[in-house]
PDB file of C-alpha atoms (C1' of nucleotides) in Angstrom:
ATOM      1  CA  UNK A1166       4.630  21.287  27.694  1.00 62.00           C
ATOM      2  CA  UNK A1167       7.027  24.145  27.721  1.00 91.00           C
ATOM      3  CA  UNK A1168       7.692  27.082  25.487  1.00 94.00           C
ATOM      4  CA  UNK A1169      10.291  29.798  25.879  1.00 95.00           C
ATOM      5  CA  UNK A1170       8.973  31.363  29.127  1.00 94.00           C
ATOM      6  CA  UNK A1171       8.574  27.989  30.846  1.00 93.00           C
ATOM      7  CA  UNK A1172      12.024  26.780  29.779  1.00 94.00           C
ATOM      8  CA  UNK A1173      13.527  30.111  30.864  1.00 94.00           C
ATOM      9  CA  UNK A1174      11.874  29.719  34.277  1.00 93.00           C
ATOM     10  CA  UNK A1175      13.114  26.158  34.681  1.00 93.00           C
ATOM     11  CA  UNK A1176      16.657  27.041  33.569  1.00 95.00           C
ATOM     12  CA  UNK A1177      16.852  29.989  35.984  1.00 93.00           C
ATOM     13  CA  UNK A1178      15.566  27.837  38.824  1.00 92.00           C
ATOM     14  CA  UNK A1179      18.095  25.121  38.064  1.00 94.00           C
ATOM     15  CA  UNK A1180      20.944  27.588  37.784  1.00 95.00           C
ATOM     16  CA  UNK A1181      20.093  29.001  41.185  1.00 93.00           C
ATOM     17  CA  UNK A1182      19.969  25.577  42.768  1.00 94.00           C
ATOM     18  CA  UNK A1183      22.633  23.415  41.127  1.00 96.00           C
ATOM     19  CA  UNK A1184      25.251  25.737  39.598  1.00 97.00           C
ATOM     20  CA  UNK A1185      28.575  24.961  41.275  1.00 97.00           C
ATOM     21  CA  UNK A1186      27.548  21.419  42.180  1.00 98.00           C
ATOM     22  CA  UNK A1187      29.392  18.418  40.774  1.00 98.00           C
ATOM     23  CA  UNK A1188      27.794  15.411  39.061  1.00 98.00           C
ATOM     24  CA  UNK A1189      29.137  12.267  40.740  1.00 98.00           C
ATOM     25  CA  UNK A1190      27.207   9.574  38.904  1.00 98.00           C
ATOM     26  CA  UNK A1191      24.509   9.140  36.296  1.00 97.00           C
ATOM     27  CA  UNK A1192      21.668   6.637  35.977  1.00 97.00           C
ATOM     28  CA  UNK A1193      19.739   6.435  32.714  1.00 96.00           C
ATOM     29  CA  UNK A1194      16.517   4.468  32.292  1.00 91.00           C
ATOM     30  CA  UNK A1195      15.784   1.605  29.916  1.00 83.00           C
ATOM     31  CA  UNK A1196      13.600   3.535  27.478  1.00 82.00           C
ATOM     32  CA  UNK A1197      15.731   4.650  24.551  1.00 79.00           C
ATOM     33  CA  UNK A1198      13.499   7.447  23.195  1.00 78.00           C
ATOM     34  CA  UNK A1199      14.718  10.313  25.339  1.00 83.00           C
ATOM     35  CA  UNK A1200      18.393   9.671  24.575  1.00 87.00           C
ATOM     36  CA  UNK A1201      19.729  11.427  21.524  1.00 88.00           C
ATOM     37  CA  UNK A1202      23.347  10.725  22.408  1.00 87.00           C
ATOM     38  CA  UNK A1203      24.231   7.178  23.519  1.00 91.00           C
ATOM     39  CA  UNK A1204      23.922   6.390  27.216  1.00 93.00           C
ATOM     40  CA  UNK A1205      27.677   5.743  27.361  1.00 94.00           C
ATOM     41  CA  UNK A1206      28.460   9.109  25.816  1.00 95.00           C
ATOM     42  CA  UNK A1207      26.069  10.964  28.124  1.00 96.00           C
ATOM     43  CA  UNK A1208      27.518   9.336  31.215  1.00 96.00           C
ATOM     44  CA  UNK A1209      31.082   9.994  30.015  1.00 96.00           C
ATOM     45  CA  UNK A1210      30.469  13.714  29.589  1.00 96.00           C
ATOM     46  CA  UNK A1211      28.389  14.233  32.747  1.00 97.00           C
ATOM     47  CA  UNK A1212      30.254  12.193  35.348  1.00 97.00           C
ATOM     48  CA  UNK A1213      32.684  14.147  37.506  1.00 97.00           C
ATOM     49  CA  UNK A1214      31.776  17.391  35.719  1.00 97.00           C
ATOM     50  CA  UNK A1215      31.028  20.614  37.579  1.00 97.00           C
ATOM     51  CA  UNK A1216      27.889  22.497  36.538  1.00 98.00           C
ATOM     52  CA  UNK A1217      29.187  25.966  35.730  1.00 97.00           C
ATOM     53  CA  UNK A1218      25.935  27.454  34.445  1.00 97.00           C
ATOM     54  CA  UNK A1219      22.383  26.469  33.476  1.00 97.00           C
ATOM     55  CA  UNK A1220      20.696  28.558  30.804  1.00 97.00           C
ATOM     56  CA  UNK A1221      18.047  28.478  28.087  1.00 96.00           C
ATOM     57  CA  UNK A1222      18.769  28.316  24.360  1.00 97.00           C
ATOM     58  CA  UNK A1223      15.545  28.276  22.325  1.00 96.00           C
ATOM     59  CA  UNK A1224      13.402  25.642  24.041  1.00 96.00           C
ATOM     60  CA  UNK A1225      16.494  23.767  25.226  1.00 97.00           C
ATOM     61  CA  UNK A1226      18.069  23.778  28.688  1.00 97.00           C
ATOM     62  CA  UNK A1227      21.860  23.906  28.413  1.00 97.00           C
ATOM     63  CA  UNK A1228      24.114  22.847  31.285  1.00 98.00           C
ATOM     64  CA  UNK A1229      27.628  24.219  30.755  1.00 97.00           C
ATOM     65  CA  UNK A1230      30.055  21.723  32.261  1.00 97.00           C
ATOM     66  CA  UNK A1231      33.647  22.094  33.460  1.00 96.00           C
ATOM     67  CA  UNK A1232      36.286  19.699  34.683  1.00 92.00           C
ATOM     68  CA  UNK A1233      39.520  20.142  36.573  1.00 82.00           C
ATOM     69  CA  UNK A1234      42.617  19.643  34.402  1.00 83.00           C
ATOM     70  CA  UNK A1235      44.085  16.123  34.361  1.00 76.00           C
ATOM     71  CA  UNK A1236      46.908  16.937  36.754  1.00 77.00           C
ATOM     72  CA  UNK A1237      44.319  18.214  39.234  1.00 74.00           C
ATOM     73  CA  UNK A1238      45.910  21.672  39.393  1.00 76.00           C
ATOM     74  CA  UNK A1239      44.894  24.929  37.811  1.00 79.00           C
ATOM     75  CA  UNK A1240      41.615  26.288  36.602  1.00 82.00           C
ATOM     76  CA  UNK A1241      38.641  24.163  35.599  1.00 85.00           C
ATOM     77  CA  UNK A1242      38.309  23.840  31.838  1.00 90.00           C
ATOM     78  CA  UNK A1243      35.192  23.833  29.647  1.00 89.00           C
ATOM     79  CA  UNK A1244      34.393  20.188  29.192  1.00 91.00           C
ATOM     80  CA  UNK A1245      31.031  19.808  27.507  1.00 96.00           C
ATOM     81  CA  UNK A1246      27.345  20.560  27.635  1.00 97.00           C
ATOM     82  CA  UNK A1247      24.248  18.660  28.660  1.00 97.00           C
ATOM     83  CA  UNK A1248      21.311  19.571  26.440  1.00 97.00           C
ATOM     84  CA  UNK A1249      17.803  18.867  27.740  1.00 97.00           C
ATOM     85  CA  UNK A1250      14.626  19.343  25.705  1.00 96.00           C
ATOM     86  CA  UNK A1251      11.485  18.935  27.792  1.00 96.00           C
ATOM     87  CA  UNK A1252       9.196  17.969  24.894  1.00 95.00           C
ATOM     88  CA  UNK A1253       5.567  18.256  25.978  1.00 93.00           C
ATOM     89  CA  UNK A1254       5.653  16.764  29.467  1.00 93.00           C
ATOM     90  CA  UNK A1255       9.300  16.822  30.572  1.00 94.00           C
ATOM     91  CA  UNK A1256      10.190  17.973  34.081  1.00 93.00           C
ATOM     92  CA  UNK A1257      13.449  18.569  35.925  1.00 95.00           C
ATOM     93  CA  UNK A1258      13.502  17.914  39.657  1.00 93.00           C
ATOM     94  CA  UNK A1259      16.077  18.699  42.328  1.00 94.00           C
ATOM     95  CA  UNK A1260      15.392  16.163  45.054  1.00 93.00           C
ATOM     96  CA  UNK A1261      16.766  14.354  48.066  1.00 94.00           C
ATOM     97  CA  UNK A1262      17.818  10.746  47.341  1.00 96.00           C
ATOM     98  CA  UNK A1263      14.952   9.280  49.375  1.00 95.00           C
ATOM     99  CA  UNK A1264      12.255  11.414  47.751  1.00 93.00           C
ATOM    100  CA  UNK A1265       9.748   9.244  45.916  1.00 93.00           C
ATOM    101  CA  UNK A1266      10.905   8.318  42.416  1.00 94.00           C
ATOM    102  CA  UNK A1267       8.175   9.449  40.043  1.00 93.00           C
ATOM    103  CA  UNK A1268       6.907   7.100  37.358  1.00 92.00           C
ATOM    104  CA  UNK A1269       8.557   7.873  33.990  1.00 94.00           C
ATOM    105  CA  UNK A1270      11.834   9.045  35.533  1.00 96.00           C
ATOM    106  CA  UNK A1271      14.402   8.561  32.764  1.00 96.00           C
ATOM    107  CA  UNK A1272      17.549  10.070  34.275  1.00 97.00           C
ATOM    108  CA  UNK A1273      18.939  10.548  37.779  1.00 97.00           C
ATOM    109  CA  UNK A1274      22.165  12.463  38.441  1.00 98.00           C
ATOM    110  CA  UNK A1275      23.724  12.130  41.881  1.00 98.00           C
ATOM    111  CA  UNK A1276      25.284  15.425  42.972  1.00 98.00           C
ATOM    112  CA  UNK A1277      28.201  16.029  45.316  1.00 98.00           C
ATOM    113  CA  UNK A1278      25.930  18.079  47.591  1.00 97.00           C
ATOM    114  CA  UNK A1279      23.973  14.870  48.256  1.00 97.00           C
ATOM    115  CA  UNK A1280      20.957  15.901  46.198  1.00 96.00           C
ATOM    116  CA  UNK A1281      19.722  14.395  42.947  1.00 96.00           C
ATOM    117  CA  UNK A1282      18.824  16.011  39.654  1.00 97.00           C
ATOM    118  CA  UNK A1283      16.062  14.015  37.925  1.00 96.00           C
ATOM    119  CA  UNK A1284      14.483  14.102  34.478  1.00 96.00           C
ATOM    120  CA  UNK A1285      10.876  12.900  34.342  1.00 95.00           C
ATOM    121  CA  UNK A1286       8.859  12.688  31.119  1.00 94.00           C
ATOM    122  CA  UNK A1287       5.661  10.607  30.766  1.00 93.00           C
ATOM    123  CA  UNK A1288       5.177  11.070  27.023  1.00 94.00           C
ATOM    124  CA  UNK A1289       8.868  10.695  26.172  1.00 94.00           C
ATOM    125  CA  UNK A1290       8.887  13.503  23.647  1.00 95.00           C
ATOM    126  CA  UNK A1291      11.756  15.080  25.586  1.00 95.00           C
ATOM    127  CA  UNK A1292      15.373  14.551  24.524  1.00 95.00           C
ATOM    128  CA  UNK A1293      18.718  14.319  26.299  1.00 96.00           C
ATOM    129  CA  UNK A1294      22.004  14.889  24.500  1.00 96.00           C
ATOM    130  CA  UNK A1295      25.574  15.911  25.242  1.00 96.00           C
ATOM    131  CA  UNK A1296      28.134  17.959  23.388  1.00 95.00           C
ATOM    132  CA  UNK A1297      31.841  17.515  24.025  1.00 94.00           C
ATOM    133  CA  UNK A1298      33.926  20.671  24.048  1.00 91.00           C
ATOM    134  CA  UNK A1299      37.544  19.900  23.362  1.00 76.00           C
ATOM    135  CA  UNK A1300      40.546  22.164  23.850  1.00 65.00           C
ATOM    136  CA  UNK A1301      40.057  23.597  20.388  1.00 63.00           C
ATOM    137  CA  UNK A1302      37.015  25.342  21.843  1.00 62.00           C
ATOM    138  CA  UNK A1303      34.181  24.057  19.699  1.00 71.00           C
ATOM    139  CA  UNK A1304      31.299  26.476  19.567  1.00 82.00           C
ATOM    140  CA  UNK A1305      28.899  24.337  21.570  1.00 92.00           C
ATOM    141  CA  UNK A1306      25.165  23.983  21.208  1.00 94.00           C
ATOM    142  CA  UNK A1307      23.322  26.609  19.179  1.00 93.00           C
ATOM    143  CA  UNK A1308      19.628  26.949  18.388  1.00 91.00           C
ATOM    144  CA  UNK A1309      18.672  26.646  14.719  1.00 91.00           C
ATOM    145  CA  UNK A1310      16.872  29.995  14.582  1.00 94.00           C
ATOM    146  CA  UNK A1311      17.010  33.495  16.035  1.00 94.00           C
ATOM    147  CA  UNK A1312      16.531  34.142  19.739  1.00 95.00           C
ATOM    148  CA  UNK A1313      13.123  35.860  19.922  1.00 96.00           C
ATOM    149  CA  UNK A1314      13.934  38.113  22.882  1.00 95.00           C
ATOM    150  CA  UNK A1315      17.127  39.379  21.315  1.00 89.00           C
ATOM    151  CA  UNK A1316      15.821  39.830  17.795  1.00 89.00           C
ATOM    152  CA  UNK A1317      15.576  43.247  16.229  1.00 93.00           C
ATOM    153  CA  UNK A1318      12.453  44.407  14.432  1.00 95.00           C
ATOM    154  CA  UNK A1319      14.203  44.792  11.092  1.00 94.00           C
ATOM    155  CA  UNK A1320      15.620  41.276  11.174  1.00 94.00           C
ATOM    156  CA  UNK A1321      12.250  39.874  12.292  1.00 95.00           C
ATOM    157  CA  UNK A1322      10.477  41.536   9.358  1.00 95.00           C
ATOM    158  CA  UNK A1323      13.003  40.164   6.845  1.00 93.00           C
ATOM    159  CA  UNK A1324      12.732  36.689   8.338  1.00 93.00           C
ATOM    160  CA  UNK A1325       8.984  36.451   7.688  1.00 94.00           C
ATOM    161  CA  UNK A1326       8.107  38.825   4.932  1.00 92.00           C
ATOM    162  CA  UNK A1327       8.574  36.441   1.990  1.00 89.00           C
ATOM    163  CA  UNK A1328       7.069  33.299   3.492  1.00 92.00           C
ATOM    164  CA  UNK A1329       3.834  32.154   1.912  1.00 92.00           C
ATOM    165  CA  UNK A1330       3.009  29.872   4.819  1.00 93.00           C
ATOM    166  CA  UNK A1331       0.422  30.953   7.438  1.00 95.00           C
ATOM    167  CA  UNK A1332       1.992  33.363   9.912  1.00 96.00           C
ATOM    168  CA  UNK A1333       1.070  30.987  12.740  1.00 96.00           C
ATOM    169  CA  UNK A1334       3.080  28.165  11.118  1.00 95.00           C
ATOM    170  CA  UNK A1335       6.012  30.499  10.520  1.00 96.00           C
ATOM    171  CA  UNK A1336       6.047  31.572  14.180  1.00 96.00           C
ATOM    172  CA  UNK A1337       6.198  27.912  15.226  1.00 96.00           C
ATOM    173  CA  UNK A1338       9.079  27.177  12.831  1.00 95.00           C
ATOM    174  CA  UNK A1339      12.102  26.817  15.103  1.00 94.00           C
ATOM    175  CA  UNK A1340      14.501  27.412  12.206  1.00 94.00           C
ATOM    176  CA  UNK A1341      13.218  30.978  11.961  1.00 95.00           C
ATOM    177  CA  UNK A1342      12.714  31.790  15.649  1.00 95.00           C
ATOM    178  CA  UNK A1343      13.706  29.319  18.363  1.00 95.00           C
ATOM    179  CA  UNK A1344      11.457  29.234  21.396  1.00 96.00           C
ATOM    180  CA  UNK A1345       7.978  30.283  20.252  1.00 96.00           C
ATOM    181  CA  UNK A1346       5.292  27.625  20.766  1.00 96.00           C
ATOM    182  CA  UNK A1347       1.550  27.278  20.394  1.00 96.00           C
ATOM    183  CA  UNK A1348       0.346  29.408  23.306  1.00 94.00           C
ATOM    184  CA  UNK A1349       2.558  32.413  22.721  1.00 95.00           C
ATOM    185  CA  UNK A1350       2.106  32.347  18.950  1.00 96.00           C
ATOM    186  CA  UNK A1351      -1.669  32.663  19.457  1.00 97.00           C
ATOM    187  CA  UNK A1352      -1.318  35.323  22.150  1.00 97.00           C
ATOM    188  CA  UNK A1353       1.115  37.424  20.110  1.00 97.00           C
ATOM    189  CA  UNK A1354      -1.122  37.258  17.022  1.00 97.00           C
ATOM    190  CA  UNK A1355      -4.099  38.414  19.082  1.00 97.00           C
ATOM    191  CA  UNK A1356      -2.192  41.369  20.487  1.00 97.00           C
ATOM    192  CA  UNK A1357      -1.045  42.297  16.983  1.00 97.00           C
ATOM    193  CA  UNK A1358      -4.582  41.959  15.551  1.00 97.00           C
ATOM    194  CA  UNK A1359      -3.509  39.393  12.934  1.00 97.00           C
ATOM    195  CA  UNK A1360      -5.436  36.226  12.006  1.00 96.00           C
ATOM    196  CA  UNK A1361      -3.301  33.104  12.361  1.00 96.00           C
ATOM    197  CA  UNK A1362      -4.095  31.843   8.844  1.00 95.00           C
ATOM    198  CA  UNK A1363      -2.901  34.998   7.085  1.00 95.00           C
ATOM    199  CA  UNK A1364       0.109  34.196   4.945  1.00 95.00           C
ATOM    200  CA  UNK A1365       3.242  35.819   6.352  1.00 95.00           C
ATOM    201  CA  UNK A1366       3.973  37.329   2.945  1.00 94.00           C
ATOM    202  CA  UNK A1367       0.594  39.103   2.904  1.00 94.00           C
ATOM    203  CA  UNK A1368       1.470  41.159   5.991  1.00 95.00           C
ATOM    204  CA  UNK A1369       2.836  44.673   5.714  1.00 95.00           C
ATOM    205  CA  UNK A1370       6.166  45.576   7.265  1.00 95.00           C
ATOM    206  CA  UNK A1371       4.199  47.637   9.764  1.00 96.00           C
ATOM    207  CA  UNK A1372       2.097  44.628  10.771  1.00 96.00           C
ATOM    208  CA  UNK A1373       5.201  42.469  11.135  1.00 96.00           C
ATOM    209  CA  UNK A1374       6.850  45.104  13.301  1.00 96.00           C
ATOM    210  CA  UNK A1375       3.757  45.197  15.476  1.00 97.00           C
ATOM    211  CA  UNK A1376       3.811  41.399  15.748  1.00 97.00           C
ATOM    212  CA  UNK A1377       7.473  41.524  16.733  1.00 97.00           C
ATOM    213  CA  UNK A1378       6.695  43.959  19.541  1.00 97.00           C
ATOM    214  CA  UNK A1379       3.686  41.930  20.683  1.00 97.00           C
ATOM    215  CA  UNK A1380       5.687  38.712  20.759  1.00 97.00           C
ATOM    216  CA  UNK A1381       8.484  40.160  22.859  1.00 97.00           C
ATOM    217  CA  UNK A1382       5.989  41.761  25.229  1.00 97.00           C
ATOM    218  CA  UNK A1383       3.999  38.590  25.776  1.00 96.00           C
ATOM    219  CA  UNK A1384       7.134  36.482  26.295  1.00 96.00           C
ATOM    220  CA  UNK A1385       8.541  38.932  28.839  1.00 96.00           C
ATOM    221  CA  UNK A1386       5.258  39.160  30.748  1.00 96.00           C
ATOM    222  CA  UNK A1387       5.051  35.371  30.830  1.00 95.00           C
ATOM    223  CA  UNK A1388       8.610  35.018  32.145  1.00 95.00           C
ATOM    224  CA  UNK A1389       7.805  37.538  34.871  1.00 94.00           C
ATOM    225  CA  UNK A1390       4.915  35.293  36.017  1.00 92.00           C
ATOM    226  CA  UNK A1391       6.917  32.073  35.848  1.00 87.00           C
ATOM    227  CA  UNK A1392       5.345  30.796  32.599  1.00 87.00           C
ATOM    228  CA  UNK A1393       1.972  29.159  31.978  1.00 84.00           C
ATOM    229  CA  UNK A1394       0.775  26.030  33.784  1.00 74.00           C
ATOM    230  CA  UNK A1395      -2.070  24.721  31.640  1.00 66.00           C
ATOM    231  CA  UNK A1396      -1.866  21.088  32.693  1.00 61.00           C
ATOM    232  CA  UNK A1397       1.140  19.711  34.490  1.00 61.00           C
ATOM    233  CA  UNK A1398       3.925  22.222  34.027  1.00 63.00           C
ATOM    234  CA  UNK A1399       5.955  23.077  37.115  1.00 60.00           C
ATOM    235  CA  UNK A1400       9.352  24.733  37.431  1.00 67.00           C
ATOM    236  CA  UNK A1401      12.493  23.283  38.997  1.00 67.00           C
ATOM    237  CA  UNK A1402      11.128  24.027  42.481  1.00 71.00           C
ATOM    238  CA  UNK A1403       7.847  22.250  41.676  1.00 70.00           C
ATOM    239  CA  UNK A1404       5.991  25.579  41.533  1.00 74.00           C
ATOM    240  CA  UNK A1405       3.353  26.399  38.927  1.00 77.00           C
ATOM    241  CA  UNK A1406       3.439  29.417  36.644  1.00 84.00           C
ATOM    242  CA  UNK A1407       0.655  31.972  36.565  1.00 85.00           C
ATOM    243  CA  UNK A1408       0.638  33.370  33.056  1.00 87.00           C
ATOM    244  CA  UNK A1409      -2.286  31.117  32.051  1.00 86.00           C
ATOM    245  CA  UNK A1410      -4.458  33.590  33.974  1.00 87.00           C
ATOM    246  CA  UNK A1411      -3.411  36.241  31.455  1.00 88.00           C
ATOM    247  CA  UNK A1412      -4.220  34.268  28.307  1.00 93.00           C
ATOM    248  CA  UNK A1413      -6.502  36.302  26.060  1.00 95.00           C
ATOM    249  CA  UNK A1414      -7.266  33.665  23.404  1.00 96.00           C
ATOM    250  CA  UNK A1415      -5.411  30.408  24.085  1.00 95.00           C
ATOM    251  CA  UNK A1416      -7.786  27.838  25.585  1.00 94.00           C
ATOM    252  CA  UNK A1417     -10.730  30.274  25.478  1.00 95.00           C
ATOM    253  CA  UNK A1418     -12.757  28.821  22.581  1.00 94.00           C
ATOM    254  CA  UNK A1419     -16.361  30.052  22.749  1.00 94.00           C
ATOM    255  CA  UNK A1420     -15.639  32.520  25.541  1.00 94.00           C
ATOM    256  CA  UNK A1421     -16.103  36.240  24.862  1.00 96.00           C
ATOM    257  CA  UNK A1422     -13.179  38.263  23.535  1.00 96.00           C
ATOM    258  CA  UNK A1423     -11.879  40.450  26.352  1.00 96.00           C
ATOM    259  CA  UNK A1424     -11.954  43.451  24.007  1.00 97.00           C
ATOM    260  CA  UNK A1425     -15.147  43.082  21.919  1.00 97.00           C
ATOM    261  CA  UNK A1426     -17.119  40.163  23.460  1.00 96.00           C
ATOM    262  CA  UNK A1427     -17.119  38.185  20.176  1.00 96.00           C
ATOM    263  CA  UNK A1428     -16.751  34.450  20.924  1.00 95.00           C
ATOM    264  CA  UNK A1429     -13.178  33.211  20.461  1.00 95.00           C
ATOM    265  CA  UNK A1430     -12.769  30.744  17.587  1.00 95.00           C
ATOM    266  CA  UNK A1431     -10.601  27.650  17.448  1.00 94.00           C
ATOM    267  CA  UNK A1432      -9.273  26.223  14.177  1.00 94.00           C
ATOM    268  CA  UNK A1433      -6.490  23.786  13.295  1.00 93.00           C
ATOM    269  CA  UNK A1434      -3.415  25.231  11.571  1.00 94.00           C
ATOM    270  CA  UNK A1435      -0.345  23.093  10.936  1.00 91.00           C
ATOM    271  CA  UNK A1436      -1.974  20.419  13.054  1.00 91.00           C
ATOM    272  CA  UNK A1437      -2.169  22.688  16.100  1.00 94.00           C
ATOM    273  CA  UNK A1438      -5.133  24.275  17.856  1.00 95.00           C
ATOM    274  CA  UNK A1439      -5.207  27.951  16.994  1.00 95.00           C
ATOM    275  CA  UNK A1440      -7.342  30.465  18.855  1.00 96.00           C
ATOM    276  CA  UNK A1441      -8.336  33.924  17.661  1.00 96.00           C
ATOM    277  CA  UNK A1442     -10.966  36.640  17.812  1.00 96.00           C
ATOM    278  CA  UNK A1443     -12.693  36.887  14.418  1.00 96.00           C
ATOM    279  CA  UNK A1444     -13.509  40.553  15.049  1.00 97.00           C
ATOM    280  CA  UNK A1445     -10.235  41.897  16.489  1.00 97.00           C
ATOM    281  CA  UNK A1446      -7.936  39.856  14.229  1.00 97.00           C
ATOM    282  CA  UNK A1447      -8.003  40.381  10.471  1.00 95.00           C
TER     283      UNK A1447
ATOM    284  C1'  DA B 763      11.554  24.179  -1.621  1.00 63.78           C
ATOM    285  C1'  DA B 764       7.627  23.968   0.926  1.00 63.78           C
ATOM    286  C1'  DT B 765       3.315  22.370   2.994  1.00 63.78           C
ATOM    287  C1'  DG B 766       0.538  19.200   5.416  1.00 63.78           C
ATOM    288  C1'  DA B 767      -0.506  14.930   7.591  1.00 63.78           C
ATOM    289  C1'  DA B 768       1.033  11.290  10.364  1.00 63.78           C
ATOM    290  C1'  DA B 769       3.844   9.423  13.744  1.00 63.78           C
ATOM    291  C1'  DC B 770       6.002   9.340  18.091  1.00 63.78           C
ATOM    292  C1'  DC B 771       3.988   8.449  23.558  1.00 63.78           C
ATOM    293  C1'  DT B 772       1.063   8.662  27.907  1.00 63.78           C
ATOM    294  C1'  DG B 773      -2.533  10.548  30.655  1.00 63.78           C
ATOM    295  C1'  DA B 774      -6.622  13.258  31.642  1.00 63.78           C
ATOM    296  C1'  DC B 775     -11.164  14.088  30.827  1.00 63.78           C
ATOM    297  C1'  DA B 776     -15.908  13.960  28.703  1.00 63.78           C
ATOM    298  C1'  DG B 777     -19.619  11.260  27.295  1.00 63.78           C
ATOM    299  C1'  DC B 778     -22.093   7.126  27.095  1.00 63.78           C
TER     300       DC B 778
ATOM    301  C1'  DT C1198     -16.939   0.800  36.398  1.00 63.78           C
ATOM    302  C1'  DG C1199     -15.262   0.935  32.074  1.00 63.78           C
ATOM    303  C1'  DC C1200     -15.097   1.713  27.321  1.00 63.78           C
ATOM    304  C1'  DT C1201     -14.281   5.124  23.390  1.00 63.78           C
ATOM    305  C1'  DG C1202     -12.891   9.245  21.565  1.00 63.78           C
ATOM    306  C1'  DT C1203     -10.489  13.632  21.914  1.00 63.78           C
ATOM    307  C1'  DC C1204      -7.062  16.539  23.355  1.00 63.78           C
ATOM    308  C1'  DA C1205      -2.429  18.157  25.107  1.00 63.78           C
ATOM    309  C1'  DG C1206       2.791  23.309  25.914  1.00 63.78           C
ATOM    310  C1'  DG C1207       6.781  19.596  20.494  1.00 63.78           C
ATOM    311  C1'  DT C1208       9.473  17.792  16.741  1.00 63.78           C
ATOM    312  C1'  DT C1209      10.595  14.688  12.993  1.00 63.78           C
ATOM    313  C1'  DT C1210       9.583  12.083   8.980  1.00 63.78           C
ATOM    314  C1'  DC C1211       7.235  10.944   4.957  1.00 63.78           C
ATOM    315  C1'  DA C1212       4.254  11.942   0.983  1.00 63.78           C
ATOM    316  C1'  DT C1213       2.605  15.221  -2.221  1.00 63.78           C
TER     317       DT C1213
END
DNA sequence: AATGAAACCTGACAGC
DNA sequence: TGCTGTCAGGTTTCAT
C-alpha cells in the first residue's frame, strides 16, 4: 500500500497521538509472517517502554523507545526501537479497547492512556521487528539507501548514472533510494519527461537532475495532501489521502495525457505496472 | 554483479 | 449466485 508520502503521513499522525504514552502490554497474533523478530523479543523490547518519538525512515515507521533506569530514578534512557513496515495493506490504528477488532489484526499494544495501538494487515506483506539499543549506543535502524527528500542533486546523479537497468527499476531499488514506490516513480518520470524503460545509464546528467527535482516535488506535494488513497490506504486517524486526485499517469491507462491528450500507456517493468505518456516521455 | 520471474498473501472487481 | 481470471501502494528469493 504505502510509499514514502503515505508512511510519512502515518508516522506523523502516530507521533502526534501516541508520543509520550507508555506500552503496558503486547499481544501478537498466531500468524508468523509479519514477525521478523521473535514474538518474545518484540514483547521484551516493547513492554513498559515509553514512546519517545514516531518517525519515518524509508518506507519504515520507527518508534523510538525509552525506559526509566533500573533504580527508577533519573532520566529515561534509549532502550530500543520498534520497526514497522506496512507492506501493501498494513494499517496502524489508535483505538479504544472496545472498538471492533478488525479481521487480520496481528498486533495489539495496550497503552497507559487506556488506548490501544493496533497493526492490521490482510495480505501479511508487512513486517514487525525490534532493535535493542544498549548503553553502548548502537546506531539503531537505518534504511539501506539514501533518503530521497534529503538527497542532493549531485549525489542523485552519481547514484544512477552508471546503472544499465531501466530507470524505473532503479528508482524502485531501495538500496539506492529508500522510500520511492510504484506510484511516485511513474509520476516523477512523467514530470521529468523520461520513459520508464530508458536505461539509467543512457540519461544525461541534466535529465537525471531534472528527475531528481521532479521526484522531490512530487513527494512533497503528496505529503502535503496526506498521500494517495488508491484502494484501502488510510492514515493513523483513519483518514484518506487526496494525492490520487493529482496523479497524472498512474492508474490512467487509456485516458488522455493532461498535457497533449495522447492516451496514457501501461507496460510491465520489473513486474510492476508502469504508466507513461508516449508523446511527452522519451 | 545484475536482471527478471516467481513467490509470498488476501481481497476486490470484471466478465461470464 | 458463483466461478475464473486479473490486479493491487512491496520485498525477497531463486534461476539465468
